[in-house]
Short mmCIF file of C-alpha atoms and ligand atoms in Angstrom, two decimals:
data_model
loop_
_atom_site.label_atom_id
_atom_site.label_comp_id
_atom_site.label_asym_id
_atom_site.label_seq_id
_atom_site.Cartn_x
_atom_site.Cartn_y
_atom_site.Cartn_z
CA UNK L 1 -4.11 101.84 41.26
CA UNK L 2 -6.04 104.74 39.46
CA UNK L 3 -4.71 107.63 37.88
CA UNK L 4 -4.42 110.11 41.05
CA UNK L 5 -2.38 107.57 43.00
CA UNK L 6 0.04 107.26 40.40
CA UNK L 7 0.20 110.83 40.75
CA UNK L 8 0.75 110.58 44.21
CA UNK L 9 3.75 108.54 42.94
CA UNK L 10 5.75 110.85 41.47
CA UNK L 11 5.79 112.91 44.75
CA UNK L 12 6.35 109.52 46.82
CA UNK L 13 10.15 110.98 47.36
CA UNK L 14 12.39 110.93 50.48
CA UNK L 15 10.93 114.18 52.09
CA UNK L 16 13.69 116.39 54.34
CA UNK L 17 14.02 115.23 57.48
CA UNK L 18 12.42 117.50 60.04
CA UNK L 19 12.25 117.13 63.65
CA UNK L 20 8.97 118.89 63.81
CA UNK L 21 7.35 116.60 61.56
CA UNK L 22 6.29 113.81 63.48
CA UNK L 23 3.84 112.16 60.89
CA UNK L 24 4.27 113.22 57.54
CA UNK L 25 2.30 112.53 54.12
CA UNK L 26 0.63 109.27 53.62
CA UNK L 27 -2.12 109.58 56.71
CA UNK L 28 -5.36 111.77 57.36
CA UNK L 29 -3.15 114.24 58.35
CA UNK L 30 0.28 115.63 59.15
CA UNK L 31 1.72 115.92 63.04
CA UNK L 32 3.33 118.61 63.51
CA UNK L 33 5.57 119.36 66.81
CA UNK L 34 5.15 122.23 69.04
CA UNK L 35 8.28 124.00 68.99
CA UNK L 36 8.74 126.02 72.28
CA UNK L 37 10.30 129.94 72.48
CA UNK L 38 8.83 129.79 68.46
CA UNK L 39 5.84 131.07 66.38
CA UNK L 40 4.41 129.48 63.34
CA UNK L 41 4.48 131.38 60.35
CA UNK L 42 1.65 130.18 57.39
CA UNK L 43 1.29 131.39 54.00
CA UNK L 44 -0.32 130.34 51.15
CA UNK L 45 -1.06 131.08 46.92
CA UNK L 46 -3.16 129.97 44.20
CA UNK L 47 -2.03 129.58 40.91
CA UNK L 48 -4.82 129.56 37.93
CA UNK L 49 -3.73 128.42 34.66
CA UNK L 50 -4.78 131.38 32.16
CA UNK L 51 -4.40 134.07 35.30
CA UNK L 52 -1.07 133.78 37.32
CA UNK L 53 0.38 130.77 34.38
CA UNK L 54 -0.74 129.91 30.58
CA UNK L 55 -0.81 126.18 28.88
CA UNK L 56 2.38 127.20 26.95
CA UNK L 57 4.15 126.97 30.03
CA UNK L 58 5.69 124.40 31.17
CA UNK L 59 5.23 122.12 33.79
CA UNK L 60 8.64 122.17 35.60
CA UNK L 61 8.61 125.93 35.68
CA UNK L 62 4.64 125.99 37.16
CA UNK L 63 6.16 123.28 39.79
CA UNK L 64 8.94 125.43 40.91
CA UNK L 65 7.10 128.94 40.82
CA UNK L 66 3.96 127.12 42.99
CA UNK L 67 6.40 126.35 45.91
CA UNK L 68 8.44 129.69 45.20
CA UNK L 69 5.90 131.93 45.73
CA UNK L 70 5.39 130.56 48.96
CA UNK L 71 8.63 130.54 50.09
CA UNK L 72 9.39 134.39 49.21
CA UNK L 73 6.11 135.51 51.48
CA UNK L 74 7.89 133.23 54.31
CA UNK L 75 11.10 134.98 53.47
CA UNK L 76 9.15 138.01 53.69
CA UNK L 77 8.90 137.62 56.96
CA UNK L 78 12.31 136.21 58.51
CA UNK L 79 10.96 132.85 58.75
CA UNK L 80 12.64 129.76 57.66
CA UNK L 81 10.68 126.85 55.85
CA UNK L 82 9.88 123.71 57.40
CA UNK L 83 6.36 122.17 55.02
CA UNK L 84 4.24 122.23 52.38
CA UNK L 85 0.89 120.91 51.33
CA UNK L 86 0.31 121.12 48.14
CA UNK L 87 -3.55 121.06 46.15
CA UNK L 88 -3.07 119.88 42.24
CA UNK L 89 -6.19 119.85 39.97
CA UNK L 90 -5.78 118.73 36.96
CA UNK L 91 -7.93 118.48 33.84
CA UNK L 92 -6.68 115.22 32.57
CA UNK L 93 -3.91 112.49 33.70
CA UNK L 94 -0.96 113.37 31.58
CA UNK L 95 1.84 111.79 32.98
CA UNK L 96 5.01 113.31 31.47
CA UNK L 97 3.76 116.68 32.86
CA UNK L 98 3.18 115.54 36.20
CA UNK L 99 6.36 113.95 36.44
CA UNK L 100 8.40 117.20 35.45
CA UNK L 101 5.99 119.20 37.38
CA UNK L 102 6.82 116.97 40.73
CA UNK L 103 10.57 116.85 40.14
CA UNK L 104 11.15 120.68 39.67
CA UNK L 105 8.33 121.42 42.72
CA UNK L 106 10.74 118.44 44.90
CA UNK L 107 14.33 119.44 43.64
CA UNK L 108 13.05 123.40 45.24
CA UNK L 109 11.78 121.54 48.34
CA UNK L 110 15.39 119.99 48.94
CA UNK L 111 16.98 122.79 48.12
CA UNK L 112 15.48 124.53 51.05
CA UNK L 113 14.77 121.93 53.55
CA UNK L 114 10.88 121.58 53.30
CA UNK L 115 8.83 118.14 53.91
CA UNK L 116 5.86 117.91 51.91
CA UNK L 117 3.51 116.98 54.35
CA UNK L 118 0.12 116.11 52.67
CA UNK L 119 -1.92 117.49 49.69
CA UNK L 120 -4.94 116.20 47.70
CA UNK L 121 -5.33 115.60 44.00
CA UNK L 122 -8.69 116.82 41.76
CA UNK L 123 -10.20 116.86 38.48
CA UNK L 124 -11.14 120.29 36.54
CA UNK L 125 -9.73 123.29 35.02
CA UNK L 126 -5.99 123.56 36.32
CA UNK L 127 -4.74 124.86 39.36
CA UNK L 128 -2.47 124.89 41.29
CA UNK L 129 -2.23 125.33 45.67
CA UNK L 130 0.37 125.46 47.81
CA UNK L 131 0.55 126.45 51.76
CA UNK L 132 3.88 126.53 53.27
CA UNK L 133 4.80 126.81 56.82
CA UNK L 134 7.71 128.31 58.81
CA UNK L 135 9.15 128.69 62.18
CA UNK L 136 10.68 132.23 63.66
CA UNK L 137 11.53 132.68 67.35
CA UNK L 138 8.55 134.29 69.06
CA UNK L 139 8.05 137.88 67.98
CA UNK L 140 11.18 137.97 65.74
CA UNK L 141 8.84 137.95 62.44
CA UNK L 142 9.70 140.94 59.74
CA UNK L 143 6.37 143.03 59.44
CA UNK L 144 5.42 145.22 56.91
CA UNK L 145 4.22 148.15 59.63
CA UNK L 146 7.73 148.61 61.34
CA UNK L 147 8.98 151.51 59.22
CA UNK L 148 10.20 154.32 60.53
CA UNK L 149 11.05 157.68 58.91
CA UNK L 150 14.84 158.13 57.70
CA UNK L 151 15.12 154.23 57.07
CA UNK L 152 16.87 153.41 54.45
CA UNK L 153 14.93 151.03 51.75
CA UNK L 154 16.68 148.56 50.07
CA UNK L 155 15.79 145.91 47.37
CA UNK L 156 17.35 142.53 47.03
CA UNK L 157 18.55 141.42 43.28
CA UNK L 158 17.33 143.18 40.24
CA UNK L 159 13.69 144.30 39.49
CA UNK L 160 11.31 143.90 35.94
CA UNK L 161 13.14 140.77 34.91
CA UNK L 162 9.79 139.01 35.24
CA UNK L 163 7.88 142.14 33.75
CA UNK L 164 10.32 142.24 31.15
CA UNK L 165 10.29 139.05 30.03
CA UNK L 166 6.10 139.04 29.35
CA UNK L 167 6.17 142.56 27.58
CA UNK L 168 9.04 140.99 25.20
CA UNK L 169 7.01 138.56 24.17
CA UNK L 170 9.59 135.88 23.34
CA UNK L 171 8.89 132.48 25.64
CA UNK L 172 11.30 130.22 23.28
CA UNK L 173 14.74 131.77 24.21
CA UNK L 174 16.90 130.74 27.39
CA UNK L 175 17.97 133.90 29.12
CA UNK L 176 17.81 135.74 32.78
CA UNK L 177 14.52 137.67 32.40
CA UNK L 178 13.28 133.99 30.91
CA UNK L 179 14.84 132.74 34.50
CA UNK L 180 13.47 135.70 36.69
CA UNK L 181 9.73 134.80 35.13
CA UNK L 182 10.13 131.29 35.41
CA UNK L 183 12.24 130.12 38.24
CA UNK L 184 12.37 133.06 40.87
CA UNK L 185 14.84 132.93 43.62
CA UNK L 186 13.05 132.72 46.89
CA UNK L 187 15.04 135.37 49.42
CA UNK L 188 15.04 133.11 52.57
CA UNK L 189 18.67 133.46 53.84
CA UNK L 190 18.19 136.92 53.29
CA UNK L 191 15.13 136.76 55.45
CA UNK L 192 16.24 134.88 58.26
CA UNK L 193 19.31 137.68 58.06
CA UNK L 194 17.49 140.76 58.52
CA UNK L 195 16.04 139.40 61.43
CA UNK L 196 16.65 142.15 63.95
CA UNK L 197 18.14 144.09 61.32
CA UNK L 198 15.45 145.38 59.26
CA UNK L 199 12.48 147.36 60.72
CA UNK L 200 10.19 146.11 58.01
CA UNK L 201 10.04 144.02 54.94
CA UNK L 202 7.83 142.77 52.23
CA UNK L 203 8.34 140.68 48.77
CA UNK L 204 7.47 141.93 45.80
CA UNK L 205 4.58 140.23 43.93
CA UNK L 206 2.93 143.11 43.09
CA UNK L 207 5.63 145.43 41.69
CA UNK L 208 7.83 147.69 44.14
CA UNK L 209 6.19 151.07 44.03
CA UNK L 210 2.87 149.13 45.27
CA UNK L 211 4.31 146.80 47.81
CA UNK L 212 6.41 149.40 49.03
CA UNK L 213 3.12 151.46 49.39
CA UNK L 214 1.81 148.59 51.20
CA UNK L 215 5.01 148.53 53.77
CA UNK L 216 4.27 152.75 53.75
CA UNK L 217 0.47 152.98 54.62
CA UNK L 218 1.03 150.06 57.25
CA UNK L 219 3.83 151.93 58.81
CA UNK L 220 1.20 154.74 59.74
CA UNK L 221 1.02 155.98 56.27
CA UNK L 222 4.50 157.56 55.97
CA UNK L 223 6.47 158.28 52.48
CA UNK L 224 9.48 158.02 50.49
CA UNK L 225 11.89 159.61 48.45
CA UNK L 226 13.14 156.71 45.89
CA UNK L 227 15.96 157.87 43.37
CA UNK L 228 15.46 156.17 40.28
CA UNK L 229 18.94 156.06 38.97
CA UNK L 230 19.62 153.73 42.08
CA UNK L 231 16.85 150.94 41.08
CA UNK L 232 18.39 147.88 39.74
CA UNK L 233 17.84 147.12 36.39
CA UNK L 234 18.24 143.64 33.81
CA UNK L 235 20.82 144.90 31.57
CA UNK L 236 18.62 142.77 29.30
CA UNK L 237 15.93 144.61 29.95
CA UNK L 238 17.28 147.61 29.14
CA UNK L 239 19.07 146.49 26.27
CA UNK L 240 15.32 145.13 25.11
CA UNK L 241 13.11 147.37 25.81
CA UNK L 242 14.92 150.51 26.49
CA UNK L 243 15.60 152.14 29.80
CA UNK L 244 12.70 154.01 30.34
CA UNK L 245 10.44 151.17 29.83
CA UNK L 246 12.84 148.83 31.64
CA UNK L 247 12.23 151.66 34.79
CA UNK L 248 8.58 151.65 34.59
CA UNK L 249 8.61 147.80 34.35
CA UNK L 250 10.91 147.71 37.84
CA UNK L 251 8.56 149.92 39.53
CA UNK L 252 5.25 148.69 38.51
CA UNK L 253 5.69 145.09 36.90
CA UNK L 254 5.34 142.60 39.32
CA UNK L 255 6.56 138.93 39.89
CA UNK L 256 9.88 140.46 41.11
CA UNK L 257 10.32 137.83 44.18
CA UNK L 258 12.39 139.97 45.86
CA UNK L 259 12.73 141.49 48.87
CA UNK L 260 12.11 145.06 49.57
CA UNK L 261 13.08 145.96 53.53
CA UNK L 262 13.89 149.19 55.80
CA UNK L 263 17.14 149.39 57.30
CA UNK L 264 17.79 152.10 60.28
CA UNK L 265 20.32 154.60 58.96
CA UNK L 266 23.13 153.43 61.25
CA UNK L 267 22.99 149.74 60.43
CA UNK L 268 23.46 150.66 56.43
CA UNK L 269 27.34 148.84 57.22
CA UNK L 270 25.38 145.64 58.37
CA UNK L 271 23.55 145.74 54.59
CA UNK L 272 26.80 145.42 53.24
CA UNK L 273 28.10 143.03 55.09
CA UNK L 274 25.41 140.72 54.28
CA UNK L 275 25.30 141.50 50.63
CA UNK L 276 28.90 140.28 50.43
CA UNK L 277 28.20 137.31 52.22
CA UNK L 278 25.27 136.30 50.53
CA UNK L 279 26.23 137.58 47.29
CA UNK L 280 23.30 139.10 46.47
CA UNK L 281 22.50 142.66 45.51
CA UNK L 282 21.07 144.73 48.01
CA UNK L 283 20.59 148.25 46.54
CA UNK L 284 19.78 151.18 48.82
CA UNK L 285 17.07 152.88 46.59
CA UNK L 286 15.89 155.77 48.70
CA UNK L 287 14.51 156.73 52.35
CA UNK L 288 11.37 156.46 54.39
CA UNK L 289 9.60 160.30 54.82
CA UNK L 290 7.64 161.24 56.98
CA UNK L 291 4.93 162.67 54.74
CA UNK L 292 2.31 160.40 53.37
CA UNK L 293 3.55 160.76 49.59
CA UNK L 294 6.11 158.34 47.82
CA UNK L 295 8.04 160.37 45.43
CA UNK L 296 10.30 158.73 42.32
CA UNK L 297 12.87 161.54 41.46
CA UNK L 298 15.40 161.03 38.22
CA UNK L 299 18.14 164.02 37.76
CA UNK L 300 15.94 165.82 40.67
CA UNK L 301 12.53 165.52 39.15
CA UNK L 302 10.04 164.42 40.14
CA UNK L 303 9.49 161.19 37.73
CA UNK L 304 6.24 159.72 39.51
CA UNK L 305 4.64 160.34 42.55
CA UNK L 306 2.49 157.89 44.85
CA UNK L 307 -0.47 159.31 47.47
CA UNK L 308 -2.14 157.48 50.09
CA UNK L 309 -4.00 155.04 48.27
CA UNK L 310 -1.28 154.58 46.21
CA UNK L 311 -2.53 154.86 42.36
CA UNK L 312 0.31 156.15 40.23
CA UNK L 313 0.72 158.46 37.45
CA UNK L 314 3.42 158.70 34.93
CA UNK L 315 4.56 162.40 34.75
CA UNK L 316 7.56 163.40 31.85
MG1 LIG C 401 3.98 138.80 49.70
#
């Protein structure tokens, strides 16, 4: 047995049981079952070691963020998980981090109900792939080009925890912005929920005022009016860093995870309901415009203001 099929090993676990996975890992390839009255929904990301992860880091965390990722684009889009295939290279056989970085990318997998189906193992610099696939009923998927002016906009959880954590520059202590950079919370019951609920929805990766500028110029370049005092912060954050910077960080940090959706007006009472049940923040932060221009306003000012194209500037 060489090195990469003990690696295969450690992810030789009982996979979830799927009905739509006929043949699972351990062939050529996976079989996958057509599901009639249902769309597949694929996504994948590429973690680089140095650029989305550093050495320092360790390898339970890089497991669970590699499937994580994933599963917050398919929650982005109402679907619900079913696989994964998963690409590993690795620059030498070191077998206490691939045994931590299988059982935290696994324990996610169960938590959520998604077979590994397949995957391949290489040598070089390392890296990590992952492409996940979903199921929604056929056209139910959440799209980022639904808005519609007067929506509400809403955020799930709290925003800059990830940001946060970076800028602070402490990796050795155990707390929630620690937990928001390392482990984020994929959104998919929240997904799945705002399935004929919300008109449009994205996760955050990129920071909110940009992926909400991606949701905005899709949705035939409309705006929005965002309050700032309603964005919702890490109390750690702001206890850290300050408020201001803990702000700018929750508008413009990235690695949030979270969801950011339109709501029609009249279906605010549906938010609710669903933020009790899921007990999860969701934050009405503002409304869709009809102009072209997202505007951040604090005590009535105008705090930062986003034009098609969407570069931001700081103002006060
Ligand atoms: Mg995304």
């Amino acid at each position: 047995m060489d090195e990469f099929e003990l690696v295969a090993r450690y992810f030789d676990h009982p996979q979830a049981e799927r009905n739509q996975v006929t043949l699972g890992i351990g062939d050529d390839g996976a079989v996958l079952a057509h599901m009639p009255g249902t769309e597949s929904v694929i996504v994948t990301d590429t973690l680089v070691c140095g650029t989305h992860f550093h050495k320092e880091h360790s390898a339970a965390s890089i497991g669970h963020r590699a499937l994580a990722v994933n599963l917050s684009d398919i929650a982005a889009m109402g679907a619900s998980a079913e696989w994964a295939t998963l690409n590993l290279t690795l620059p030498s056989f070191d077998e206490s981090w691939i045994e931590q970085f299988a059982a935290s990318l696994l324990a996610l997998a169960r938590r959520y109900d998604v077979a590994l189906v397949g995957g391949d193992t290489t040598r070089g610099p390392l890296s990590v792939t992952m492409t996940v696939g979903g199921r929604v009923n056929t056209g139910a998927a959440l799209r980022r080009n639904g808005a519609q002016p007067g929506d509400s906009i809403y955020v799930s959880g709290l925003l800059g925890g990830a940001a946060a954590a970076l800028e602070r520059d402490d990796v050795h202590s155990e707390d929630a912005l620690l937990d928001a950079l390392w482990y984020p919370q994929p959104r998919l019951a929240l997904g799945v929920a705002l399935v004929g609920l919300a008109h449009s929805a994205i996760d955050i990766s990129d920071g909110l005022l940009s992926d909400l500028g991606h949701v905005l110029h899709a949705s035939a370049n409309l705006g929005a009016d965002i309050d700032a005092a309603r964005i919702p912060l890490y109390p750690q954050a702001e206890r850290d860093l300050g408020h201001r910077r803990a702000l700018e960080l929750a508008l413009g940090g990235g690695d949030d995870y979270e969801l950011c959706f339109t709501v029609p007006t009249a279906r605010r009472g549906s938010v609710s309901v669903l933020e009790e049940e899921l007990a999860l923040p969701l934050t009405c932060i503002g409304e869709v415009t009809p102009s072209g221009a997202c505007h951040v306003r604090h005590n009535g000012r105008i705090l930062t203001e986003l034009v098609p194209g969407y570069r931001h500037t700081w103002s006060g």
